[in-house]
Structure formats: structure tokens, C-alpha cells
PDB file of C-alpha atoms in Angstrom:
ATOM      1  CA  GLN A   3      20.524 190.763 140.776  1.00  0.00           C
ATOM      2  CA  VAL A   4      18.818 190.005 137.861  1.00  0.00           C
ATOM      3  CA  GLN A   5      17.074 192.030 135.522  1.00  0.00           C
ATOM      4  CA  VAL A   6      14.403 191.507 132.864  1.00  0.00           C
ATOM      5  CA  GLU A   7      13.252 194.572 131.294  1.00  0.00           C
ATOM      6  CA  GLU A   8      10.382 194.047 128.654  1.00  0.00           C
ATOM      7  CA  SER A   9       9.591 196.857 126.214  1.00  0.00           C
ATOM      8  CA  GLY A  10       7.825 197.500 122.933  1.00  0.00           C
ATOM      9  CA  GLY A  11       4.240 196.695 123.560  1.00  0.00           C
ATOM     10  CA  GLY A  12       1.185 199.207 121.943  1.00  0.00           C
ATOM     11  CA  SER A  13      -1.733 198.833 120.419  1.00  0.00           C
ATOM     12  CA  VAL A  14      -1.804 197.293 116.813  1.00  0.00           C
ATOM     13  CA  GLN A  15      -4.724 195.901 114.391  1.00  0.00           C
ATOM     14  CA  ALA A  16      -5.704 192.581 113.776  1.00  0.00           C
ATOM     15  CA  GLY A  17      -3.211 191.267 111.117  1.00  0.00           C
ATOM     16  CA  GLY A  18      -0.335 193.761 111.943  1.00  0.00           C
ATOM     17  CA  SER A  19       2.975 193.020 113.458  1.00  0.00           C
ATOM     18  CA  LEU A  20       4.883 194.422 116.447  1.00  0.00           C
ATOM     19  CA  ARG A  21       8.567 193.574 118.106  1.00  0.00           C
ATOM     20  CA  LEU A  22       8.739 193.120 121.537  1.00  0.00           C
ATOM     21  CA  SER A  23      12.266 193.712 123.645  1.00  0.00           C
ATOM     22  CA  CYS A  24      13.729 192.346 126.331  1.00  0.00           C
ATOM     23  CA  VAL A  25      17.026 193.448 127.745  1.00  0.00           C
ATOM     24  CA  VAL A  26      18.337 191.406 130.737  1.00  0.00           C
ATOM     25  CA  SER A  27      21.221 191.768 133.039  1.00  0.00           C
ATOM     26  CA  GLY A  28      22.781 189.536 135.713  1.00  0.00           C
ATOM     27  CA  VAL A  29      22.319 186.358 133.867  1.00  0.00           C
ATOM     28  CA  PRO A  30      24.546 183.276 133.743  1.00  0.00           C
ATOM     29  CA  PHE A  31      26.146 182.396 130.373  1.00  0.00           C
ATOM     30  CA  HIS A  32      24.294 179.695 129.846  1.00  0.00           C
ATOM     31  CA  HIS A  33      20.568 180.178 130.144  1.00  0.00           C
ATOM     32  CA  CYS A  34      17.267 179.834 128.535  1.00  0.00           C
ATOM     33  CA  LEU A  35      14.762 183.224 127.845  1.00  0.00           C
ATOM     34  CA  GLY A  36      11.401 182.808 127.294  1.00  0.00           C
ATOM     35  CA  TRP A  37       8.329 185.249 126.373  1.00  0.00           C
ATOM     36  CA  PHE A  38       4.848 184.721 128.049  1.00  0.00           C
ATOM     37  CA  ARG A  39       1.662 186.262 128.171  1.00  0.00           C
ATOM     38  CA  GLN A  40      -1.243 186.457 130.628  1.00  0.00           C
ATOM     39  CA  VAL A  41      -4.867 187.479 130.279  1.00  0.00           C
ATOM     40  CA  PRO A  42      -6.385 188.332 133.532  1.00  0.00           C
ATOM     41  CA  GLY A  43      -8.483 185.891 134.569  1.00  0.00           C
ATOM     42  CA  LYS A  44      -6.353 182.984 132.654  1.00  0.00           C
ATOM     43  CA  GLU A  45      -3.033 181.548 133.276  1.00  0.00           C
ATOM     44  CA  ARG A  46       0.193 182.623 132.295  1.00  0.00           C
ATOM     45  CA  GLU A  47       0.913 180.738 128.807  1.00  0.00           C
ATOM     46  CA  LYS A  48       3.832 180.020 126.774  1.00  0.00           C
ATOM     47  CA  VAL A  49       4.686 182.124 123.596  1.00  0.00           C
ATOM     48  CA  ALA A  50       8.470 181.101 122.683  1.00  0.00           C
ATOM     49  CA  SER A  51      12.071 180.524 124.065  1.00  0.00           C
ATOM     50  CA  VAL A  52      15.353 180.772 123.095  1.00  0.00           C
ATOM     51  CA  ASP A  53      18.370 178.877 124.977  1.00  0.00           C
ATOM     52  CA  SER A  54      22.172 180.119 125.165  1.00  0.00           C
ATOM     53  CA  ASP A  55      22.865 178.284 121.994  1.00  0.00           C
ATOM     54  CA  GLY A  56      20.277 180.157 119.891  1.00  0.00           C
ATOM     55  CA  SER A  57      17.785 177.449 119.846  1.00  0.00           C
ATOM     56  CA  THR A  58      14.300 178.187 119.570  1.00  0.00           C
ATOM     57  CA  ALA A  59      11.222 176.688 120.592  1.00  0.00           C
ATOM     58  CA  TYR A  60       7.583 177.880 119.871  1.00  0.00           C
ATOM     59  CA  GLN A  61       3.942 177.237 121.482  1.00  0.00           C
ATOM     60  CA  ASP A  62       2.162 175.476 118.693  1.00  0.00           C
ATOM     61  CA  TYR A  63      -0.348 178.250 118.256  1.00  0.00           C
ATOM     62  CA  VAL A  64       2.080 181.001 117.691  1.00  0.00           C
ATOM     63  CA  ARG A  65       4.383 178.909 115.405  1.00  0.00           C
ATOM     64  CA  GLY A  66       5.087 180.236 112.062  1.00  0.00           C
ATOM     65  CA  ARG A  67       3.519 183.706 112.636  1.00  0.00           C
ATOM     66  CA  PHE A  68       6.598 184.444 115.475  1.00  0.00           C
ATOM     67  CA  ALA A  69       9.607 184.526 115.735  1.00  0.00           C
ATOM     68  CA  VAL A  70      11.819 185.073 118.632  1.00  0.00           C
ATOM     69  CA  SER A  71      16.198 186.100 118.430  1.00  0.00           C
ATOM     70  CA  ARG A  72      18.599 186.943 120.713  1.00  0.00           C
ATOM     71  CA  ASP A  73      21.478 189.439 120.355  1.00  0.00           C
ATOM     72  CA  ARG A  74      24.243 188.934 122.563  1.00  0.00           C
ATOM     73  CA  VAL A  75      25.879 191.904 122.494  1.00  0.00           C
ATOM     74  CA  LYS A  76      22.932 193.864 123.604  1.00  0.00           C
ATOM     75  CA  ASN A  77      22.322 191.178 126.193  1.00  0.00           C
ATOM     76  CA  THR A  78      18.676 191.393 124.318  1.00  0.00           C
ATOM     77  CA  VAL A  79      16.302 189.134 122.929  1.00  0.00           C
ATOM     78  CA  TYR A  80      13.100 189.674 120.908  1.00  0.00           C
ATOM     79  CA  LEU A  81       9.892 188.815 119.771  1.00  0.00           C
ATOM     80  CA  HIS A  82       9.007 189.420 116.302  1.00  0.00           C
ATOM     81  CA  MET A  83       5.192 189.227 116.242  1.00  0.00           C
ATOM     82  CA  ASN A  84       3.411 189.054 112.961  1.00  0.00           C
ATOM     83  CA  ARG A  85      -0.472 188.360 111.691  1.00  0.00           C
ATOM     84  CA  LEU A  86      -1.615 189.137 115.479  1.00  0.00           C
ATOM     85  CA  LYS A  87      -4.825 188.479 116.519  1.00  0.00           C
ATOM     86  CA  PRO A  88      -7.453 190.153 118.839  1.00  0.00           C
ATOM     87  CA  GLU A  89      -7.435 187.322 121.215  1.00  0.00           C
ATOM     88  CA  GLU A  90      -3.584 187.414 121.245  1.00  0.00           C
ATOM     89  CA  THR A  91      -4.243 190.654 123.308  1.00  0.00           C
ATOM     90  CA  ALA A  92      -2.131 190.146 126.837  1.00  0.00           C
ATOM     91  CA  MET A  93       0.217 191.420 129.229  1.00  0.00           C
ATOM     92  CA  TYR A  94       3.222 189.761 127.453  1.00  0.00           C
ATOM     93  CA  TYR A  95       6.297 188.905 129.873  1.00  0.00           C
ATOM     94  CA  CYS A  96      10.336 187.819 129.255  1.00  0.00           C
ATOM     95  CA  ALA A  97      11.579 185.548 131.491  1.00  0.00           C
ATOM     96  CA  VAL A  98      14.893 183.809 132.382  1.00  0.00           C
ATOM     97  CA  GLY A  99      15.530 180.231 133.586  1.00  0.00           C
ATOM     98  CA  SER A 100      18.299 177.423 133.667  1.00  0.00           C
ATOM     99  CA  GLU A 101      19.265 175.757 131.072  1.00  0.00           C
ATOM    100  CA  LYS A 102      18.392 172.526 133.194  1.00  0.00           C
ATOM    101  CA  ILE A 103      14.981 172.870 132.396  1.00  0.00           C
ATOM    102  CA  TYR A 104      15.587 171.516 129.087  1.00  0.00           C
ATOM    103  CA  SER A 105      16.414 168.001 130.715  1.00  0.00           C
ATOM    104  CA  GLU A 106      12.663 167.705 131.504  1.00  0.00           C
ATOM    105  CA  LEU A 107      11.344 168.962 128.088  1.00  0.00           C
ATOM    106  CA  GLY A 108      10.448 167.422 124.879  1.00  0.00           C
ATOM    107  CA  PRO A 109      12.322 168.352 121.548  1.00  0.00           C
ATOM    108  CA  ASP A 110      11.167 171.981 120.745  1.00  0.00           C
ATOM    109  CA  GLU A 111       8.977 172.869 123.824  1.00  0.00           C
ATOM    110  CA  VAL A 112       9.082 176.253 125.242  1.00  0.00           C
ATOM    111  CA  PRO A 113       9.511 175.723 129.216  1.00  0.00           C
ATOM    112  CA  PRO A 114       6.497 176.031 131.375  1.00  0.00           C
ATOM    113  CA  PRO A 115       5.580 179.283 133.225  1.00  0.00           C
ATOM    114  CA  GLY A 116       6.966 177.523 136.633  1.00  0.00           C
ATOM    115  CA  ARG A 117      10.240 176.771 135.679  1.00  0.00           C
ATOM    116  CA  MET A 118      11.386 180.317 134.833  1.00  0.00           C
ATOM    117  CA  ASP A 119      13.085 182.279 137.647  1.00  0.00           C
ATOM    118  CA  HIS A 120      12.942 185.939 137.061  1.00  0.00           C
ATOM    119  CA  TRP A 121      10.370 187.785 135.467  1.00  0.00           C
ATOM    120  CA  GLY A 122       9.605 191.156 133.793  1.00  0.00           C
ATOM    121  CA  LYS A 123       6.768 193.511 134.478  1.00  0.00           C
ATOM    122  CA  GLY A 124       5.587 192.640 131.601  1.00  0.00           C
ATOM    123  CA  THR A 125       4.461 195.026 128.472  1.00  0.00           C
ATOM    124  CA  LEU A 126       1.332 195.960 127.062  1.00  0.00           C
ATOM    125  CA  VAL A 127      -0.250 194.546 123.891  1.00  0.00           C
ATOM    126  CA  THR A 128      -3.491 195.099 122.044  1.00  0.00           C
ATOM    127  CA  VAL A 129      -4.453 193.852 119.267  1.00  0.00           C
ATOM    128  CA  SER A 130      -7.637 195.497 117.891  1.00  0.00           C
ATOM    129  CA  SER A 131     -10.087 194.049 115.239  1.00  0.00           C
TER     130      SER A 131
END
């Protein structure tokens, strides 16, 4: 009965910013939350993640521009995206996974999409040039 719902997608000009939200329910206390994105015809790729302790990880391409945060009270995780690029136009997905995944990862590594257990339906982000 885990539910994951993203919101906040929309259109933004290149160089602009956008904040995505992901509300989750039925999630175990110990878990990880990840943000991923996918363009038609391409594999789903890592963006960022945060674990139950608040530790974050970022894909190299977005590090320094994107920031993920978590609000325990609101059961919401946010993805703050800054200096967006046209090539980052994609469906952005929020996903929930077990913290057991981290035993397979290196330091500051976002879990691979295949290791996540529950996914939202996605929210579209369009970055225009």
C-alpha cells in the first residue's frame, strides 16, 4: 500500500529553476527516496537520493545544480533544480527503495533505478532554450 505521487513539473526556460515534490505514504521508517528521469527511447537515469537519516547523493551531472531535501512531517521529498538545461527535459520520477540497497553502493552514490521498489507516475519537466 505504498503510494508515491510527484508534482511540480511544468515548463521552464533554460537556466531557470523548478521544484518538484514527492508525497509518499505507507513507507517504512527506514528507507531511501530517489529521483530519476527518463526521456523516450533512453534508459531511466539517476538524479538524486536521500535516505532516512537525511544523507543525500547526486548524479555527477546534476551535482551542484540540484538539491534534494526531505520533510518528515509532510512525508514529502523535494527536488530543487537550478540552472536547468534543455537536454534535461524529461519525465521525472520519484521512487522508494529499501536502505538495504546501500550495502551495494559506494559512497555518495544514487541507487540504480532497478533497485527501487515503488514508483510514482512521473511529472513532466520541459526546459526550453
